[in-house]
Amino acid sequence: MDFRFDLIMDYAPLFLKGTLLTLGLSLAGIAIGTALGLAIGLGKMVKNKWLSLPFDLYITFFRGTPLFVQILLIHFGLVPLFTGKTEPVTAAILALSLNAAAYIAEIFRAGIQSIDKGQMEAARTLGMTHVQAMRHVILPQAFKRMIPPLGNEFIVLIKESSLAAVIAAPEIMYWGRAMQGQYFKVWEPYITVAVIYLVITLSLSFLLNRLERRLSTE
Amino acid sequence: MIKVSNLKKSFGTNEVLKNINAEIQPQEVVVVIGPSGSGKSTFLRCLNLLESVTDGHVYIEGVDLTDKSVNINKVRQNVGMVFQQFNLFPHKTVIENIVMAPVKVKKVDDEVALQKGLDLLRKVGLEDKADAYPDSLSGGQKQRVAIARALAMEPKIMLFDEPTSALDPEMVGEVLEVMKQLAKEGMTMVVVTHEMGFAREVGDRVIFMDGGYIVEENVPEELFTNPQQERTKSFLSKVL
């Protein structure tokens, strides 16, 4: 087996473009998924069963079905329904965000509920409203505990953005498959792709570790 | 200052407080004693509505807390509480714990709150710990910070829920000392405790609770040396 670095160099500009799109898809997914996840997580914590039901159903659907299926449904079904045509990047961002939101909602809920109820009581006896106590006492502590599971979820999201290749969103994996098709080579494209993903996910873990250490109070 | 009439509290079908009537005067130090499960902590937690009241009324300075239109947050600003488990905010330093509520709730100026906070820390003997995080403090120090935090809101009433029960024996004294000082300054206090020495020395009145009722109440000297009820006698014979 001779490993053709020159072919990888040929494809380097395309891999670079693909990497930028992967980063874009991931960042959009993380941002939208986190905002949506917080809202859904709070929604699911509402005591009234009928009010929390839609949030519950949302989480059940997006956690219980494969992301692959969700991407296809959104790409070929949902997006054309509204715009009249297929838009791979829009569909990919939408699918990744909606999917991540379901997991992130559960991370938020678990984080908030893991804070000792004495914290809420102490805040309330000082005269704080429920919202003030949440904002100044509960959420800052819960957020710290959410960092590791959120980090996991972000890493999963980055990797799963590779599924966007099947709807022809030109991210890293898309160019890997293109290169395989062009040169009938397997190792060169896919090892390159794997290394790029690894660099992205390792950088993210590094940043999250630093954040976690900075927030430590011990 | 505090008036409780026909207070009842149930958790599901379990009736914890059966019919409580009590009145507490300004500057009075009332100590509540009794076996575990007697309802004394629940009684205390009803005084600032940390527990919802099932039936009856709780008046703080004439305001009926069970009235739905009462702004409980406003009332709580005047009723400080200290917990067995301290419940300091671990993500904030000692001084941040103390100034948070005055600044966020009462909108006190930052600088004014800080000076007041440092004064309170001096009062509880912890001025050198202002910038420490709660996790680095001993139990006794944590509880003294918790008292300072409650005092920062300048409450008229202080509730203590077994403030020394989670402490190592050698740290009980330092916390009781702060509470004694507070009593001397004329703070109205309701203290749930197992510290009979404190009840005797500092209490103006002792309430003995059992089975969801107030069984007996009297000045400490009388209650401890000459209890009238059988139940009180048998409890005191075990703890004294």
PDB file of N, CA and C in Angstrom, chain A residues 116-130 132 135-138 140-141 144 216-218, chain B residues 45 48 50 72-73 76-77 79 81 83 87-92 100-101 104-105 107 133 135 149-150 153:
ATOM      1  N   ASP A 116     -28.820  21.309  45.632  1.00  0.00           N
ATOM      2  CA  ASP A 116     -29.508  21.043  46.891  1.00  0.00           C
ATOM      3  C   ASP A 116     -30.644  22.039  47.110  1.00  0.00           C
ATOM      4  N   LYS A 117     -31.800  21.542  47.585  1.00  0.00           N
ATOM      5  CA  LYS A 117     -32.939  22.446  47.706  1.00  0.00           C
ATOM      6  C   LYS A 117     -32.743  23.478  48.813  1.00  0.00           C
ATOM      7  N   GLY A 118     -31.790  23.231  49.697  1.00  0.00           N
ATOM      8  CA  GLY A 118     -31.443  24.226  50.710  1.00  0.00           C
ATOM      9  C   GLY A 118     -30.954  25.531  50.108  1.00  0.00           C
ATOM     10  N   GLN A 119     -30.362  25.465  48.908  1.00  0.00           N
ATOM     11  CA  GLN A 119     -29.876  26.674  48.246  1.00  0.00           C
ATOM     12  C   GLN A 119     -31.047  27.586  47.880  1.00  0.00           C
ATOM     13  N   MET A 120     -32.090  26.984  47.320  1.00  0.00           N
ATOM     14  CA  MET A 120     -33.281  27.756  46.969  1.00  0.00           C
ATOM     15  C   MET A 120     -33.924  28.316  48.238  1.00  0.00           C
ATOM     16  N   GLU A 121     -34.000  27.483  49.281  1.00  0.00           N
ATOM     17  CA  GLU A 121     -34.620  27.930  50.532  1.00  0.00           C
ATOM     18  C   GLU A 121     -33.852  29.095  51.137  1.00  0.00           C
ATOM     19  N   ALA A 122     -32.518  28.980  51.142  1.00  0.00           N
ATOM     20  CA  ALA A 122     -31.707  30.053  51.722  1.00  0.00           C
ATOM     21  C   ALA A 122     -31.926  31.356  50.949  1.00  0.00           C
ATOM     22  N   ALA A 123     -31.957  31.247  49.615  1.00  0.00           N
ATOM     23  CA  ALA A 123     -32.153  32.445  48.793  1.00  0.00           C
ATOM     24  C   ALA A 123     -33.531  33.058  49.049  1.00  0.00           C
ATOM     25  N   ARG A 124     -34.540  32.189  49.136  1.00  0.00           N
ATOM     26  CA  ARG A 124     -35.896  32.703  49.351  1.00  0.00           C
ATOM     27  C   ARG A 124     -36.055  33.329  50.737  1.00  0.00           C
ATOM     28  N   THR A 125     -35.411  32.748  51.771  1.00  0.00           N
ATOM     29  CA  THR A 125     -35.561  33.343  53.105  1.00  0.00           C
ATOM     30  C   THR A 125     -34.872  34.698  53.179  1.00  0.00           C
ATOM     31  N   LEU A 126     -33.954  34.974  52.247  1.00  0.00           N
ATOM     32  CA  LEU A 126     -33.321  36.297  52.222  1.00  0.00           C
ATOM     33  C   LEU A 126     -34.198  37.310  51.494  1.00  0.00           C
ATOM     34  N   GLY A 127     -35.361  36.875  51.035  1.00  0.00           N
ATOM     35  CA  GLY A 127     -36.297  37.788  50.396  1.00  0.00           C
ATOM     36  C   GLY A 127     -36.240  37.778  48.878  1.00  0.00           C
ATOM     37  N   MET A 128     -35.411  36.906  48.309  1.00  0.00           N
ATOM     38  CA  MET A 128     -35.331  36.864  46.842  1.00  0.00           C
ATOM     39  C   MET A 128     -36.591  36.226  46.262  1.00  0.00           C
ATOM     40  N   THR A 129     -36.958  36.677  45.054  1.00  0.00           N
ATOM     41  CA  THR A 129     -38.056  36.026  44.347  1.00  0.00           C
ATOM     42  C   THR A 129     -37.516  34.728  43.744  1.00  0.00           C
ATOM     43  N   HIS A 130     -38.431  33.893  43.245  1.00  0.00           N
ATOM     44  CA  HIS A 130     -38.015  32.636  42.618  1.00  0.00           C
ATOM     45  C   HIS A 130     -37.060  32.914  41.454  1.00  0.00           C
ATOM     46  N   GLN A 132     -35.126  35.609  40.925  1.00  0.00           N
ATOM     47  CA  GLN A 132     -33.830  36.096  41.421  1.00  0.00           C
ATOM     48  C   GLN A 132     -32.986  34.940  41.954  1.00  0.00           C
ATOM     49  N   ARG A 135     -31.610  32.923  39.100  1.00  0.00           N
ATOM     50  CA  ARG A 135     -30.597  33.628  38.342  1.00  0.00           C
ATOM     51  C   ARG A 135     -29.277  33.788  39.106  1.00  0.00           C
ATOM     52  N   HIS A 136     -29.358  34.134  40.402  1.00  0.00           N
ATOM     53  CA  HIS A 136     -28.131  34.441  41.133  1.00  0.00           C
ATOM     54  C   HIS A 136     -27.569  33.257  41.903  1.00  0.00           C
ATOM     55  N   VAL A 137     -28.416  32.281  42.217  1.00  0.00           N
ATOM     56  CA  VAL A 137     -27.960  31.192  43.086  1.00  0.00           C
ATOM     57  C   VAL A 137     -27.970  29.832  42.373  1.00  0.00           C
ATOM     58  N   ILE A 138     -29.101  29.460  41.781  1.00  0.00           N
ATOM     59  CA  ILE A 138     -29.230  28.099  41.254  1.00  0.00           C
ATOM     60  C   ILE A 138     -28.504  27.934  39.911  1.00  0.00           C
ATOM     61  N   PRO A 140     -26.095  29.635  38.248  1.00  0.00           N
ATOM     62  CA  PRO A 140     -24.629  29.658  38.188  1.00  0.00           C
ATOM     63  C   PRO A 140     -24.002  28.350  38.680  1.00  0.00           C
ATOM     64  N   GLN A 141     -24.597  27.763  39.735  1.00  0.00           N
ATOM     65  CA  GLN A 141     -24.054  26.499  40.242  1.00  0.00           C
ATOM     66  C   GLN A 141     -24.374  25.347  39.307  1.00  0.00           C
ATOM     67  N   LYS A 144     -22.125  25.146  36.195  1.00  0.00           N
ATOM     68  CA  LYS A 144     -20.813  24.529  36.415  1.00  0.00           C
ATOM     69  C   LYS A 144     -20.901  23.004  36.299  1.00  0.00           C
ATOM     70  N   SER A 216     -13.788  26.797  39.133  1.00  0.00           N
ATOM     71  CA  SER A 216     -13.643  26.039  40.372  1.00  0.00           C
ATOM     72  C   SER A 216     -13.459  26.981  41.553  1.00  0.00           C
ATOM     73  N   THR A 217     -14.038  26.633  42.713  1.00  0.00           N
ATOM     74  CA  THR A 217     -13.939  27.515  43.884  1.00  0.00           C
ATOM     75  C   THR A 217     -13.118  26.862  44.998  1.00  0.00           C
ATOM     76  N   GLU A 218     -12.408  25.777  44.652  1.00  0.00           N
ATOM     77  CA  GLU A 218     -11.666  25.089  45.737  1.00  0.00           C
ATOM     78  C   GLU A 218     -10.180  25.389  45.677  1.00  0.00           C
TER      79      GLU A 218
ATOM     80  N   ARG B  45     -40.453  26.455  60.173  1.00  0.00           N
ATOM     81  CA  ARG B  45     -40.490  26.735  58.739  1.00  0.00           C
ATOM     82  C   ARG B  45     -41.843  27.304  58.295  1.00  0.00           C
ATOM     83  N   ASN B  48     -42.000  31.441  58.294  1.00  0.00           N
ATOM     84  CA  ASN B  48     -41.666  32.280  57.129  1.00  0.00           C
ATOM     85  C   ASN B  48     -42.195  31.645  55.842  1.00  0.00           C
ATOM     86  N   LEU B  50     -41.770  28.794  54.544  1.00  0.00           N
ATOM     87  CA  LEU B  50     -40.975  27.840  53.758  1.00  0.00           C
ATOM     88  C   LEU B  50     -41.800  26.576  53.568  1.00  0.00           C
ATOM     89  N   ILE B  72     -44.949  37.633  50.163  1.00  0.00           N
ATOM     90  CA  ILE B  72     -44.128  36.885  51.116  1.00  0.00           C
ATOM     91  C   ILE B  72     -42.664  37.311  51.053  1.00  0.00           C
ATOM     92  N   ASN B  73     -42.199  37.726  49.864  1.00  0.00           N
ATOM     93  CA  ASN B  73     -40.799  38.151  49.747  1.00  0.00           C
ATOM     94  C   ASN B  73     -40.514  39.365  50.621  1.00  0.00           C
ATOM     95  N   ARG B  76     -40.358  38.190  54.260  1.00  0.00           N
ATOM     96  CA  ARG B  76     -39.135  37.428  54.544  1.00  0.00           C
ATOM     97  C   ARG B  76     -37.910  38.325  54.729  1.00  0.00           C
ATOM     98  N   GLN B  77     -37.956  39.538  54.142  1.00  0.00           N
ATOM     99  CA  GLN B  77     -36.831  40.451  54.342  1.00  0.00           C
ATOM    100  C   GLN B  77     -36.662  40.804  55.816  1.00  0.00           C
ATOM    101  N   VAL B  79     -37.460  38.620  58.263  1.00  0.00           N
ATOM    102  CA  VAL B  79     -37.355  37.387  59.035  1.00  0.00           C
ATOM    103  C   VAL B  79     -36.138  36.607  58.538  1.00  0.00           C
ATOM    104  N   MET B  81     -33.199  33.647  58.558  1.00  0.00           N
ATOM    105  CA  MET B  81     -33.229  32.239  58.952  1.00  0.00           C
ATOM    106  C   MET B  81     -31.849  31.624  58.822  1.00  0.00           C
ATOM    107  N   PHE B  83     -29.903  27.837  58.925  1.00  0.00           N
ATOM    108  CA  PHE B  83     -30.236  26.424  58.733  1.00  0.00           C
ATOM    109  C   PHE B  83     -29.204  25.501  59.373  1.00  0.00           C
ATOM    110  N   ASN B  87     -26.272  26.143  54.210  1.00  0.00           N
ATOM    111  CA  ASN B  87     -26.791  26.601  52.911  1.00  0.00           C
ATOM    112  C   ASN B  87     -26.132  27.889  52.435  1.00  0.00           C
ATOM    113  N   LEU B  88     -24.828  28.005  52.647  1.00  0.00           N
ATOM    114  CA  LEU B  88     -24.111  29.122  52.032  1.00  0.00           C
ATOM    115  C   LEU B  88     -24.061  28.873  50.540  1.00  0.00           C
ATOM    116  N   PHE B  89     -23.884  29.954  49.756  1.00  0.00           N
ATOM    117  CA  PHE B  89     -23.805  29.796  48.309  1.00  0.00           C
ATOM    118  C   PHE B  89     -22.358  29.474  47.938  1.00  0.00           C
ATOM    119  N   PRO B  90     -22.077  28.238  47.517  1.00  0.00           N
ATOM    120  CA  PRO B  90     -20.680  27.810  47.366  1.00  0.00           C
ATOM    121  C   PRO B  90     -19.947  28.487  46.217  1.00  0.00           C
ATOM    122  N   HIS B  91     -20.690  29.087  45.268  1.00  0.00           N
ATOM    123  CA  HIS B  91     -20.022  29.716  44.125  1.00  0.00           C
ATOM    124  C   HIS B  91     -19.670  31.173  44.410  1.00  0.00           C
ATOM    125  N   LYS B  92     -19.969  31.641  45.625  1.00  0.00           N
ATOM    126  CA  LYS B  92     -19.686  33.027  45.987  1.00  0.00           C
ATOM    127  C   LYS B  92     -18.744  33.057  47.187  1.00  0.00           C
ATOM    128  N   MET B 100     -25.079  39.801  48.753  1.00  0.00           N
ATOM    129  CA  MET B 100     -25.956  39.486  47.613  1.00  0.00           C
ATOM    130  C   MET B 100     -27.394  39.960  47.828  1.00  0.00           C
ATOM    131  N   ALA B 101     -27.989  39.526  48.934  1.00  0.00           N
ATOM    132  CA  ALA B 101     -29.405  39.857  49.135  1.00  0.00           C
ATOM    133  C   ALA B 101     -29.635  41.363  49.332  1.00  0.00           C
ATOM    134  N   LYS B 104     -29.225  42.843  45.743  1.00  0.00           N
ATOM    135  CA  LYS B 104     -30.194  42.411  44.725  1.00  0.00           C
ATOM    136  C   LYS B 104     -31.635  42.656  45.148  1.00  0.00           C
ATOM    137  N   VAL B 105     -31.919  42.478  46.427  1.00  0.00           N
ATOM    138  CA  VAL B 105     -33.313  42.563  46.875  1.00  0.00           C
ATOM    139  C   VAL B 105     -33.656  43.968  47.368  1.00  0.00           C
ATOM    140  N   LYS B 107     -31.729  46.611  46.954  1.00  0.00           N
ATOM    141  CA  LYS B 107     -31.086  47.621  46.104  1.00  0.00           C
ATOM    142  C   LYS B 107     -30.191  48.577  46.906  1.00  0.00           C
ATOM    143  N   TYR B 133     -13.763  31.202  50.004  1.00  0.00           N
ATOM    144  CA  TYR B 133     -14.974  30.506  49.565  1.00  0.00           C
ATOM    145  C   TYR B 133     -15.471  29.616  50.707  1.00  0.00           C
ATOM    146  N   ASP B 135     -16.352  26.627  50.946  1.00  0.00           N
ATOM    147  CA  ASP B 135     -15.790  25.281  51.049  1.00  0.00           C
ATOM    148  C   ASP B 135     -14.505  25.226  51.860  1.00  0.00           C
ATOM    149  N   ARG B 149     -24.904  36.593  57.121  1.00  0.00           N
ATOM    150  CA  ARG B 149     -25.653  36.780  55.871  1.00  0.00           C
ATOM    151  C   ARG B 149     -27.112  37.129  56.168  1.00  0.00           C
ATOM    152  N   ALA B 150     -27.696  36.425  57.135  1.00  0.00           N
ATOM    153  CA  ALA B 150     -29.093  36.699  57.480  1.00  0.00           C
ATOM    154  C   ALA B 150     -29.223  38.106  58.090  1.00  0.00           C
ATOM    155  N   MET B 153     -29.632  41.581  56.046  1.00  0.00           N
ATOM    156  CA  MET B 153     -30.929  42.109  55.608  1.00  0.00           C
ATOM    157  C   MET B 153     -31.601  42.919  56.712  1.00  0.00           C
TER     158      MET B 153
END
